[in-house]
Coordinates of C-alpha atoms in Angstrom, one line a residue:
Chain D
V1 CA 65.0 -60.0 14.4
N2 CA 63.2 -62.3 12.1
K3 CA 60.3 -63.1 14.4
P4 CA 57.3 -60.7 14.4
T5 CA 56.8 -59.1 17.8
P6 CA 53.8 -60.9 19.4
K7 CA 50.8 -58.7 20.1
M8 CA 48.2 -59.4 22.7
C9 CA 46.0 -56.8 24.5
P10 CA 43.7 -57.0 27.5
G11 CA 40.3 -58.4 26.6
W12 CA 41.6 -60.1 23.4
T13 CA 40.6 -63.6 22.5
E14 CA 42.8 -66.3 21.1
F15 CA 41.1 -68.5 18.5
R16 CA 42.8 -71.9 17.9
E17 CA 42.2 -74.5 15.2
F18 CA 43.6 -77.8 16.4
H19 CA 45.0 -79.7 13.4
T20 CA 46.0 -82.5 15.8
P21 CA 45.5 -82.8 19.6
T22 CA 48.9 -81.1 20.1
G23 CA 49.1 -78.3 17.5
G24 CA 47.5 -76.1 14.9
L25 CA 46.9 -72.5 14.0
F26 CA 46.2 -69.6 16.4
F27 CA 44.7 -66.1 15.8
R28 CA 44.6 -63.3 18.3
T29 CA 42.0 -60.6 18.0
G30 CA 40.1 -58.0 19.9
R31 CA 37.2 -58.0 17.5
V32 CA 34.9 -61.0 18.0
L33 CA 31.9 -60.3 15.8
C34 CA 29.7 -63.3 16.4
R35 CA 29.4 -66.4 18.5
R36 CA 26.4 -68.7 18.3
T37 CA 25.5 -72.3 18.5
S38 CA 23.1 -73.5 15.7
D39 CA 21.4 -76.8 15.5
F40 CA 24.4 -78.1 13.7
Q41 CA 27.5 -76.4 14.9
E42 CA 29.3 -73.6 16.7
I43 CA 29.6 -70.6 14.5
E44 CA 32.2 -67.9 15.2
V45 CA 33.2 -64.8 13.3
F46 CA 36.1 -62.5 14.2
D47 CA 38.0 -59.8 12.5
H48 CA 41.8 -60.5 12.4
D49 CA 44.6 -58.0 11.7
F50 CA 46.1 -60.0 8.9
F51 CA 43.4 -62.3 7.6
G52 CA 40.4 -60.0 7.9
K53 CA 37.0 -61.5 8.8
V54 CA 37.4 -65.2 9.7
L55 CA 34.6 -67.8 9.9
F56 CA 35.1 -70.7 12.3
L57 CA 32.7 -73.6 12.3
D58 CA 33.2 -76.0 15.2
G59 CA 36.6 -74.6 15.8
L60 CA 37.8 -75.1 12.2
V61 CA 38.7 -72.2 9.8
Q62 CA 36.2 -72.2 7.0
T63 CA 36.9 -68.9 5.3
T64 CA 39.1 -65.9 5.8
E65 CA 38.7 -62.7 3.7
R66 CA 42.4 -62.8 2.8
D67 CA 42.8 -66.3 1.5
E68 CA 39.4 -67.7 0.7
F69 CA 40.1 -67.3 -3.0
Y70 CA 42.7 -70.0 -3.0
Y71 CA 40.2 -72.6 -2.0
H72 CA 37.1 -71.4 -3.8
E73 CA 38.8 -70.7 -7.1
M74 CA 40.3 -74.2 -7.2
L75 CA 37.0 -75.9 -6.1
V76 CA 35.0 -74.1 -8.8
H77 CA 37.0 -73.1 -11.9
P78 CA 38.5 -76.5 -13.0
A79 CA 35.1 -78.1 -13.3
L80 CA 33.5 -75.0 -14.9
A81 CA 36.4 -74.5 -17.3
C82 CA 36.1 -78.1 -18.6
H83 CA 32.4 -77.9 -19.3
P84 CA 31.4 -76.5 -22.7
K85 CA 28.2 -75.0 -21.4
P86 CA 27.7 -75.1 -17.7
D87 CA 24.1 -73.7 -17.6
R88 CA 22.9 -75.3 -14.4
V89 CA 25.2 -75.6 -11.4
L90 CA 24.5 -77.1 -7.9
I91 CA 26.6 -76.2 -4.9
I92 CA 26.3 -78.5 -1.8
G93 CA 27.5 -76.8 1.3
G94 CA 29.3 -73.5 1.0
G95 CA 26.9 -71.4 3.0
D96 CA 29.6 -68.8 3.3
G97 CA 29.0 -67.9 -0.4
G98 CA 32.7 -68.1 -1.5
A99 CA 32.0 -70.8 -4.1
L100 CA 28.8 -69.2 -5.2
K101 CA 30.7 -66.0 -6.0
Q102 CA 33.1 -67.8 -8.2
V103 CA 30.3 -69.7 -10.0
L104 CA 28.4 -66.5 -10.7
A105 CA 31.5 -65.0 -12.3
H106 CA 30.8 -67.5 -15.2
P107 CA 27.9 -67.1 -17.7
V108 CA 25.8 -69.7 -16.0
K109 CA 22.0 -69.7 -16.2
H110 CA 21.1 -71.0 -12.7
V111 CA 22.9 -71.9 -9.5
T112 CA 21.3 -73.8 -6.6
L113 CA 23.1 -73.6 -3.2
V114 CA 22.0 -76.3 -0.8
E115 CA 23.2 -75.5 2.7
I116 CA 22.1 -77.5 5.8
D117 CA 22.5 -74.8 8.4
P118 CA 20.4 -71.6 7.9
Q119 CA 22.4 -69.9 10.6
V120 CA 25.5 -70.1 8.5
I121 CA 23.7 -68.2 5.7
E122 CA 22.4 -65.6 8.2
V123 CA 25.9 -65.0 9.6
G124 CA 27.3 -64.9 6.1
R125 CA 24.8 -62.3 5.0
E126 CA 25.7 -60.2 7.9
F127 CA 29.5 -60.4 7.8
F128 CA 30.6 -61.5 4.4
P129 CA 29.4 -58.9 1.9
W130 CA 29.9 -61.1 -1.1
L131 CA 27.2 -63.5 0.1
K132 CA 24.6 -60.8 0.3
A133 CA 25.5 -59.6 -3.2
C134 CA 25.4 -63.1 -4.6
L135 CA 22.1 -64.0 -3.1
K136 CA 20.6 -61.0 -4.8
D137 CA 21.7 -62.3 -8.2
K138 CA 18.6 -63.6 -10.0
R139 CA 20.5 -66.7 -11.1
A140 CA 21.1 -67.8 -7.5
D141 CA 18.6 -70.0 -5.6
L142 CA 19.1 -70.9 -2.0
V143 CA 17.8 -74.2 -0.5
V144 CA 18.1 -75.0 3.1
A145 CA 18.5 -78.8 3.2
D146 CA 20.7 -81.7 3.9
G147 CA 22.9 -82.1 0.8
N148 CA 22.6 -85.9 0.5
E149 CA 18.8 -85.8 1.0
F150 CA 18.5 -83.1 -1.6
L151 CA 20.2 -85.4 -4.1
T152 CA 18.0 -88.3 -3.4
K153 CA 14.8 -86.3 -3.5
S154 CA 15.4 -83.9 -6.3
Q155 CA 14.5 -84.8 -9.9
R156 CA 16.6 -82.0 -11.4
L157 CA 19.7 -82.5 -13.4
F158 CA 22.8 -80.3 -13.3
D159 CA 25.8 -79.7 -15.6
V160 CA 28.2 -79.1 -12.7
I161 CA 27.9 -80.1 -9.1
L162 CA 30.3 -78.7 -6.5
V163 CA 30.7 -80.1 -3.0
D164 CA 32.0 -77.5 -0.6
S165 CA 31.7 -79.7 2.5
S166 CA 33.5 -79.8 5.8
D167 CA 36.3 -82.3 6.2
P168 CA 36.0 -86.1 5.7
V169 CA 35.8 -86.7 9.4
G170 CA 33.0 -85.6 11.7
P171 CA 29.5 -84.4 10.7
S172 CA 30.3 -84.0 7.0
A173 CA 31.7 -87.6 6.7
V174 CA 28.5 -88.6 4.8
L175 CA 29.5 -86.3 2.0
H176 CA 32.7 -88.3 1.5
R177 CA 31.1 -91.7 1.4
K178 CA 30.3 -94.0 -1.6
G179 CA 26.5 -93.6 -1.4
F180 CA 26.7 -89.9 -1.6
F181 CA 28.7 -90.0 -4.8
G182 CA 26.3 -92.5 -6.3
N183 CA 23.4 -90.2 -5.5
M184 CA 25.3 -87.2 -7.0
K185 CA 26.0 -89.0 -10.3
K186 CA 22.3 -89.5 -10.8
R187 CA 21.8 -85.8 -10.7
L188 CA 24.4 -85.0 -13.4
N189 CA 23.5 -84.3 -17.0
R190 CA 25.2 -86.2 -19.7
G191 CA 28.8 -84.8 -19.9
G192 CA 28.3 -83.3 -16.4
I193 CA 31.2 -82.7 -14.1
A194 CA 31.5 -82.8 -10.3
A195 CA 34.2 -81.2 -8.2
C196 CA 34.5 -81.9 -4.5
Q197 CA 36.9 -80.9 -1.7
S198 CA 38.5 -84.0 -0.4
G199 CA 40.5 -82.8 2.6
S200 CA 44.1 -82.1 3.6
L201 CA 47.0 -84.1 2.1
L202 CA 48.7 -83.9 5.5
L203 CA 45.8 -84.9 7.8
H204 CA 43.4 -86.9 5.7
A205 CA 45.8 -89.1 3.6
S206 CA 44.3 -92.3 5.0
T207 CA 40.9 -91.5 3.4
F208 CA 42.2 -91.1 -0.2
R209 CA 43.0 -94.7 -0.9
V210 CA 39.5 -95.9 -0.2
K211 CA 37.9 -92.9 -1.8
S212 CA 40.0 -93.4 -5.0
R213 CA 38.9 -97.0 -5.2
F214 CA 35.1 -96.4 -4.9
L215 CA 35.2 -93.2 -7.1
K216 CA 36.7 -95.2 -9.9
G217 CA 33.8 -97.6 -9.6
I218 CA 31.3 -94.8 -10.0
F219 CA 32.8 -92.4 -12.6
R220 CA 34.8 -93.2 -15.7
R221 CA 37.0 -90.3 -14.8
A222 CA 37.8 -89.9 -11.1
H223 CA 40.8 -87.6 -10.7
F224 CA 42.5 -86.0 -7.7
Y225 CA 44.0 -82.6 -7.9
T226 CA 45.6 -80.2 -5.4
G227 CA 45.9 -76.6 -4.5
P228 CA 47.3 -74.6 -1.6
V229 CA 45.1 -72.9 1.0
P230 CA 47.2 -70.9 3.5
T231 CA 44.8 -71.3 6.5
Y232 CA 43.8 -74.9 5.9
P233 CA 45.7 -77.6 7.8
G234 CA 48.9 -78.7 6.1
G235 CA 48.6 -75.9 3.5
L236 CA 48.0 -78.3 0.5
W237 CA 44.4 -79.2 -0.2
V238 CA 43.0 -82.1 -2.2
Y239 CA 40.1 -82.0 -4.6
N240 CA 38.3 -84.5 -6.8
F241 CA 37.3 -84.0 -10.5
L242 CA 34.6 -86.5 -11.4
S243 CA 33.0 -87.2 -14.7
D244 CA 31.9 -89.8 -17.2
G245 CA 33.0 -87.8 -20.1
A246 CA 35.0 -84.7 -19.5
D247 CA 38.8 -84.7 -19.5
P248 CA 40.2 -82.5 -16.7
L249 CA 43.1 -81.3 -19.0
D250 CA 40.8 -80.3 -21.8
I251 CA 40.0 -76.7 -20.9
K252 CA 37.1 -75.5 -22.9
R253 CA 36.4 -72.1 -21.5
K254 CA 38.4 -69.0 -20.3
P255 CA 38.3 -68.2 -16.6
P256 CA 36.6 -65.1 -15.3
A257 CA 38.9 -62.0 -15.1
G258 CA 40.6 -60.9 -11.9
L259 CA 41.3 -64.1 -10.2
G260 CA 44.0 -64.4 -7.5
Y261 CA 45.2 -68.0 -7.9
Y262 CA 43.7 -69.9 -10.8
T263 CA 45.0 -69.7 -14.3
P264 CA 44.6 -72.3 -17.1
D265 CA 48.3 -73.3 -16.5
V266 CA 47.7 -73.6 -12.8
H267 CA 44.6 -75.7 -13.6
R268 CA 46.7 -78.2 -15.6
A269 CA 49.5 -78.2 -13.1
A270 CA 47.1 -79.0 -10.2
F271 CA 46.7 -82.5 -11.7
A272 CA 50.4 -83.3 -11.5
L273 CA 50.1 -85.1 -8.1
P274 CA 52.7 -85.2 -5.3
A275 CA 54.6 -88.5 -5.2
N276 CA 53.0 -89.4 -1.9
L277 CA 49.5 -88.8 -3.1
K278 CA 50.1 -90.6 -6.3
K279 CA 51.3 -93.6 -4.4
L280 CA 48.3 -93.6 -2.0
I281 CA 45.7 -93.6 -4.8
G282 CA 47.5 -96.0 -7.0
Chain Z
V1 CA 33.0 -83.9 16.6
N2 CA 35.3 -82.7 13.9
K3 CA 37.8 -80.9 16.1
P4 CA 40.6 -83.0 17.6
T5 CA 40.5 -83.1 21.4
P6 CA 43.2 -80.7 22.7
K7 CA 46.0 -82.3 24.7
M8 CA 48.1 -80.4 27.3
C9 CA 49.9 -82.0 30.2
P10 CA 51.6 -80.5 33.3
G11 CA 55.1 -79.5 32.5
W12 CA 54.5 -79.3 28.8
T13 CA 55.7 -76.4 26.7
E14 CA 53.9 -74.6 23.9
F15 CA 56.2 -73.6 21.0
R16 CA 54.8 -70.9 18.8
E17 CA 55.8 -69.5 15.4
F18 CA 54.4 -66.1 14.9
H19 CA 53.7 -65.6 11.2
T20 CA 52.4 -62.1 12.0
P21 CA 52.2 -60.3 15.3
T22 CA 48.7 -61.8 15.9
G23 CA 48.9 -65.4 14.7
G24 CA 50.8 -68.4 13.5
L25 CA 51.4 -72.1 14.4
F26 CA 51.6 -73.7 17.8
F27 CA 53.1 -77.0 18.9
R28 CA 52.5 -78.6 22.3
T29 CA 55.1 -81.0 23.6
G30 CA 56.5 -82.6 26.7
R31 CA 59.8 -83.4 25.1
V32 CA 62.0 -80.4 24.7
L33 CA 65.4 -81.8 23.6
C34 CA 67.6 -78.8 23.3
R35 CA 67.5 -75.0 23.9
R36 CA 70.6 -72.9 23.4
T37 CA 71.7 -69.5 22.2
S38 CA 74.5 -69.5 19.7
D39 CA 76.4 -66.4 18.4
F40 CA 73.8 -66.1 15.7
Q41 CA 70.4 -67.3 17.0
E42 CA 68.3 -69.2 19.4
I43 CA 68.3 -72.9 18.6
E44 CA 65.5 -75.1 19.9
V45 CA 64.7 -78.8 19.2
F46 CA 61.7 -80.6 20.5
D47 CA 59.9 -83.9 19.7
H48 CA 56.3 -83.5 18.7
D49 CA 53.5 -86.1 18.6
F50 CA 52.7 -85.5 15.0
F51 CA 55.7 -83.8 13.4
G52 CA 58.5 -85.7 15.1
K53 CA 61.6 -83.8 15.8
V54 CA 61.3 -80.1 15.1
L55 CA 64.1 -77.5 14.8
F56 CA 63.3 -73.9 15.6
L57 CA 65.8 -71.1 14.9
D58 CA 64.8 -67.8 16.4
G59 CA 61.3 -69.0 16.9
L60 CA 60.8 -70.1 13.3
V61 CA 60.2 -73.7 12.2
Q62 CA 63.2 -74.8 10.0
T63 CA 62.7 -78.5 9.8
T64 CA 60.3 -81.1 11.1
E65 CA 60.9 -84.8 10.5
R66 CA 57.5 -85.3 9.1
D67 CA 57.4 -82.6 6.4
E68 CA 61.0 -81.5 5.7
F69 CA 61.0 -83.4 2.4
Y70 CA 58.5 -81.1 0.8
Y71 CA 60.9 -78.2 1.1
H72 CA 64.2 -79.9 0.6
E73 CA 63.1 -81.9 -2.4
M74 CA 61.8 -78.8 -4.2
L75 CA 64.9 -76.8 -3.3
V76 CA 67.2 -79.4 -4.6
H77 CA 65.8 -81.6 -7.4
P78 CA 64.6 -79.1 -10.0
A79 CA 68.1 -77.6 -10.3
L80 CA 69.9 -81.0 -10.2
A81 CA 67.4 -82.6 -12.6
C82 CA 68.0 -79.8 -15.2
H83 CA 71.8 -80.1 -15.1
P84 CA 73.3 -82.7 -17.4
K85 CA 76.3 -83.5 -15.1
P86 CA 76.1 -81.8 -11.7
D87 CA 79.5 -82.9 -10.4
R88 CA 80.2 -80.1 -8.0
V89 CA 77.4 -78.7 -5.8
L90 CA 77.5 -75.9 -3.2
I91 CA 74.9 -75.5 -0.5
I92 CA 74.7 -72.2 1.3
G93 CA 73.0 -72.5 4.7
G94 CA 71.1 -75.7 5.3
G95 CA 73.0 -76.7 8.5
D96 CA 70.1 -79.1 9.3
G97 CA 71.4 -81.4 6.5
G98 CA 68.0 -81.8 4.8
A99 CA 69.2 -80.3 1.5
L100 CA 72.5 -82.2 1.7
K101 CA 70.7 -85.5 2.0
Q102 CA 68.7 -84.8 -1.2
V103 CA 71.9 -83.8 -3.1
L104 CA 73.8 -86.9 -2.0
A105 CA 71.0 -89.0 -3.5
H106 CA 72.3 -87.9 -6.9
P107 CA 75.5 -89.2 -8.4
V108 CA 77.4 -86.0 -7.6
K109 CA 81.2 -85.9 -7.1
H110 CA 81.5 -83.3 -4.4
V111 CA 79.2 -81.2 -2.2
T112 CA 80.3 -78.3 -0.1
L113 CA 78.0 -77.2 2.7
V114 CA 78.6 -73.6 3.9
E115 CA 76.8 -73.0 7.2
I116 CA 77.4 -69.9 9.3
D117 CA 76.5 -71.3 12.7
P118 CA 78.5 -74.3 13.9
Q119 CA 76.1 -74.9 16.7
V120 CA 73.3 -75.7 14.2
I121 CA 75.6 -78.4 12.8
E122 CA 76.3 -79.7 16.3
V123 CA 72.6 -79.8 17.2
G124 CA 71.8 -81.4 13.8
R125 CA 74.4 -84.1 14.3
E126 CA 72.8 -84.9 17.7
F127 CA 69.1 -84.9 16.8
F128 CA 68.7 -85.4 13.1
P129 CA 70.3 -88.7 12.1
W130 CA 70.4 -88.0 8.4
L131 CA 72.9 -85.1 9.0
K132 CA 75.3 -87.4 10.8
A133 CA 75.1 -90.0 8.0
C134 CA 75.5 -87.4 5.3
L135 CA 78.5 -85.8 6.9
K136 CA 80.2 -89.2 6.9
D137 CA 79.8 -89.4 3.1
K138 CA 83.2 -88.8 1.5
R139 CA 81.7 -86.5 -1.1
A140 CA 80.5 -84.1 1.5
D141 CA 82.6 -81.2 2.8
L142 CA 81.5 -78.9 5.6
V143 CA 82.7 -75.3 5.8
V144 CA 81.7 -73.1 8.7
A145 CA 81.6 -69.6 7.2
D146 CA 79.3 -66.7 6.1
G147 CA 77.8 -67.7 2.8
N148 CA 78.2 -64.4 1.1
E149 CA 81.9 -64.1 2.3
F150 CA 82.6 -67.6 1.0
L151 CA 81.3 -66.6 -2.4
T152 CA 83.5 -63.5 -2.6
K153 CA 86.7 -65.3 -1.3
S154 CA 86.4 -68.7 -2.9
Q155 CA 88.0 -69.3 -6.3
R156 CA 86.1 -72.6 -6.9
L157 CA 83.4 -73.1 -9.5
F158 CA 80.2 -75.1 -9.0
D159 CA 77.7 -76.8 -11.3
V160 CA 74.8 -76.2 -9.0
I161 CA 74.5 -73.7 -6.1
L162 CA 71.6 -74.1 -3.7
V163 CA 70.7 -71.4 -1.2
D164 CA 68.9 -72.9 1.8
S165 CA 68.7 -69.6 3.7
S166 CA 66.3 -68.2 6.3
D167 CA 63.6 -65.8 5.2
P168 CA 64.1 -62.6 3.2
V169 CA 63.7 -60.5 6.4
G170 CA 66.0 -60.5 9.4
P171 CA 69.6 -61.9 9.6
S172 CA 69.4 -63.7 6.3
A173 CA 68.2 -60.7 4.4
V174 CA 71.7 -60.3 2.8
L175 CA 71.2 -63.7 1.1
H176 CA 68.2 -62.2 -0.7
R177 CA 69.9 -59.0 -2.0
K178 CA 71.3 -58.2 -5.5
G179 CA 75.0 -58.2 -4.4
F180 CA 74.7 -61.8 -3.2
F181 CA 73.3 -63.1 -6.4
G182 CA 76.0 -61.3 -8.4
N183 CA 78.6 -63.0 -6.2
M184 CA 76.9 -66.3 -6.7
K185 CA 76.9 -66.0 -10.4
K186 CA 80.7 -65.7 -10.5
R187 CA 81.0 -69.0 -8.8
L188 CA 78.8 -70.9 -11.3
N189 CA 80.4 -73.0 -14.0
R190 CA 79.2 -72.4 -17.6
G191 CA 75.7 -74.0 -17.8
G192 CA 75.5 -73.8 -14.0
I193 CA 72.2 -73.5 -12.2
A194 CA 71.3 -71.9 -8.9
A195 CA 68.2 -72.6 -6.8
C196 CA 67.2 -70.5 -3.9
Q197 CA 64.4 -70.4 -1.4
S198 CA 62.7 -67.1 -1.8
G199 CA 60.1 -67.0 1.1
S200 CA 56.4 -67.3 1.6
L201 CA 53.9 -66.3 -1.0
L202 CA 51.5 -65.1 1.7
L203 CA 54.1 -63.2 3.9
H204 CA 56.9 -62.1 1.6
A205 CA 55.0 -61.1 -1.6
S206 CA 56.3 -57.6 -1.3
T207 CA 59.9 -58.8 -1.9
F208 CA 59.2 -60.7 -5.1
R209 CA 58.7 -57.7 -7.4
V210 CA 62.1 -56.2 -6.6
K211 CA 63.8 -59.6 -6.6
S212 CA 62.4 -60.5 -10.0
R213 CA 63.6 -57.2 -11.5
F214 CA 67.2 -57.5 -10.3
L215 CA 67.5 -61.3 -10.9
K216 CA 66.5 -60.7 -14.6
G217 CA 69.4 -58.2 -14.8
I218 CA 71.9 -60.9 -13.5
F219 CA 70.7 -64.1 -15.1
R220 CA 69.4 -64.8 -18.6
R221 CA 66.9 -67.1 -17.0
A222 CA 65.4 -66.0 -13.7
H223 CA 62.4 -68.1 -12.9
F224 CA 60.1 -68.4 -9.9
Y225 CA 58.5 -71.7 -8.9
T226 CA 56.4 -72.8 -6.0
G227 CA 55.9 -75.8 -3.8
P228 CA 53.8 -76.5 -0.6
V229 CA 55.5 -76.9 2.8
P230 CA 52.9 -77.8 5.6
T231 CA 54.7 -76.1 8.5
Y232 CA 56.0 -73.0 6.7
P233 CA 53.9 -69.9 7.0
G234 CA 51.1 -69.7 4.4
G235 CA 51.8 -73.2 3.2
L236 CA 53.0 -72.3 -0.3
W237 CA 56.7 -71.6 -0.7
V238 CA 58.5 -69.7 -3.4
Y239 CA 61.8 -70.7 -5.0
N240 CA 64.0 -69.2 -7.7
F241 CA 65.7 -71.2 -10.6
L242 CA 68.5 -69.1 -12.0
S243 CA 70.8 -69.8 -14.9
D244 CA 72.4 -68.3 -18.0
G245 CA 71.7 -71.5 -20.0
A246 CA 69.5 -74.1 -18.5
D247 CA 65.8 -74.3 -19.2
P248 CA 63.8 -75.2 -16.1
L249 CA 61.4 -77.3 -18.1
D250 CA 64.1 -79.3 -19.9
I251 CA 64.6 -82.1 -17.4
K252 CA 67.8 -84.0 -18.2
R253 CA 68.1 -86.5 -15.4
K254 CA 65.8 -88.8 -13.5
P255 CA 65.1 -88.1 -9.8
P256 CA 66.4 -90.4 -7.1
A257 CA 64.1 -93.2 -6.0
G258 CA 61.8 -93.0 -3.0
L259 CA 60.9 -89.3 -3.0
G260 CA 57.8 -88.1 -1.1
Y261 CA 56.8 -85.0 -3.1
Y262 CA 58.9 -84.4 -6.2
T263 CA 58.2 -86.1 -9.6
P264 CA 59.2 -84.8 -13.0
D265 CA 55.5 -83.8 -13.6
V266 CA 55.4 -82.0 -10.3
H267 CA 58.7 -80.2 -11.3
R268 CA 57.1 -78.9 -14.5
A269 CA 53.9 -78.0 -12.7
A270 CA 55.8 -76.0 -10.1
F271 CA 56.6 -73.4 -12.8
A272 CA 52.9 -72.7 -13.5
L273 CA 52.7 -69.7 -11.2
P274 CA 49.6 -68.6 -9.2
A275 CA 47.9 -65.6 -10.8
N276 CA 48.9 -63.3 -7.9
L277 CA 52.6 -64.2 -8.1
K278 CA 52.6 -63.9 -11.8
K279 CA 51.1 -60.4 -11.5
L280 CA 53.7 -59.4 -8.9
I281 CA 56.8 -60.4 -10.9
G282 CA 55.4 -59.2 -14.2

């Protein structure tokens, strides 16, 4: 038959991500690697037959070894490809290191990763080998801090700022509000570009109209773009490309070799918005 | 918190689609509308808080009221938009009527829907109002038959053939084999176009290499394209655009009004293939 034969063994755990109160994704596994509660969230790591190591934060899939590249490539490469010389890059969030890995594949001079939860970094170092490798890179600098506070206190300027936050509801909501984007803009060099994850087209559609309106008030260019992420709710993810100067379709630099999803054609295609999203953001 | 509060009530059922033996999607509901076993498959319909009415065939989501348009628009409109005068259209499969509805939104003269399982049509008529409405359209003609047999026995020619089959594993596997596509080509008018669902990029990647090779042997133009479908496994769906003449980027006709996903820009963007798919199909 068409349907895979379900597998469940004694002692196995079923992890669930509720996309709505009545449905979502489930993962069965016998290999729970880590379960701890930090000051900020519940952190869980397990090893899954199909997706490899999976990181859950507060019951939401953040990263799986098998499909993290869809998300991280589309968060990182559009902004970096459109900047002629992205020497200094800031990542807010992204303690799992997936975005950091993609940034370090470019000839950048310095990357600052600002993660609020030191336990996410610890867990990442232990279970996600790429994070360990990236943090050894001399260009990478880790700061444990609240992203919004870092922006208001820091005097440094960046060529590219990437916001690898949680969803626009719950504890990360501040990273999706107007004030945050205003603070971010002040830390961008002239010609700088910001890229931010903006949530699920299926679940967070109601946030896009408001966001579009205030982003257009802050940046001369405030674009939405999309990309698929198999284990994120609804499958299609929404991102923002923000700049006072750069054109998101004017690709200035080649992508790193060996990517799984991103190509320059895919980059341009990502800005052709679904009819429903186009209508929402006017 | 970020996570929606799970809801489960006494007497509720949990429907699961296993994408792999150890994971997939789940839906909780108190409104199971239909459960029957036809000569071909298990047919289930339930009403879900978020997705509305959902049709399961053999434990796989076929259609949900909330997101069916993603799939049906991308199966139907690229082919119809690239044909200068799609008078006669054939749909193989698609007993839920979602593709039929999209085709009838074009100024076509005649649509033949060939569905193997009469019980799917019956269930569709009862629970999916669009199917009832579409079957009343004088341009629509329903044939209960095996799609491949229909192609070998019919003498009729079509301008556009759409294959709305199940996945490339299991009972629909024949609709993904070389012989089927050869039979299909014989039923296409000169300048005709076929569009077929080809499966999930995440789950069926191993089938694309072989399919690409044999399709290139049958059609002068054998393209792959993609589109998101929230409730289909992996979120990103793969389709084929097949023709001896038509260029998939040469859009000749405007889409119907009021679509949810498809736009001419989205159409062109869908042919910008993910790096991993591009590599697979060479």
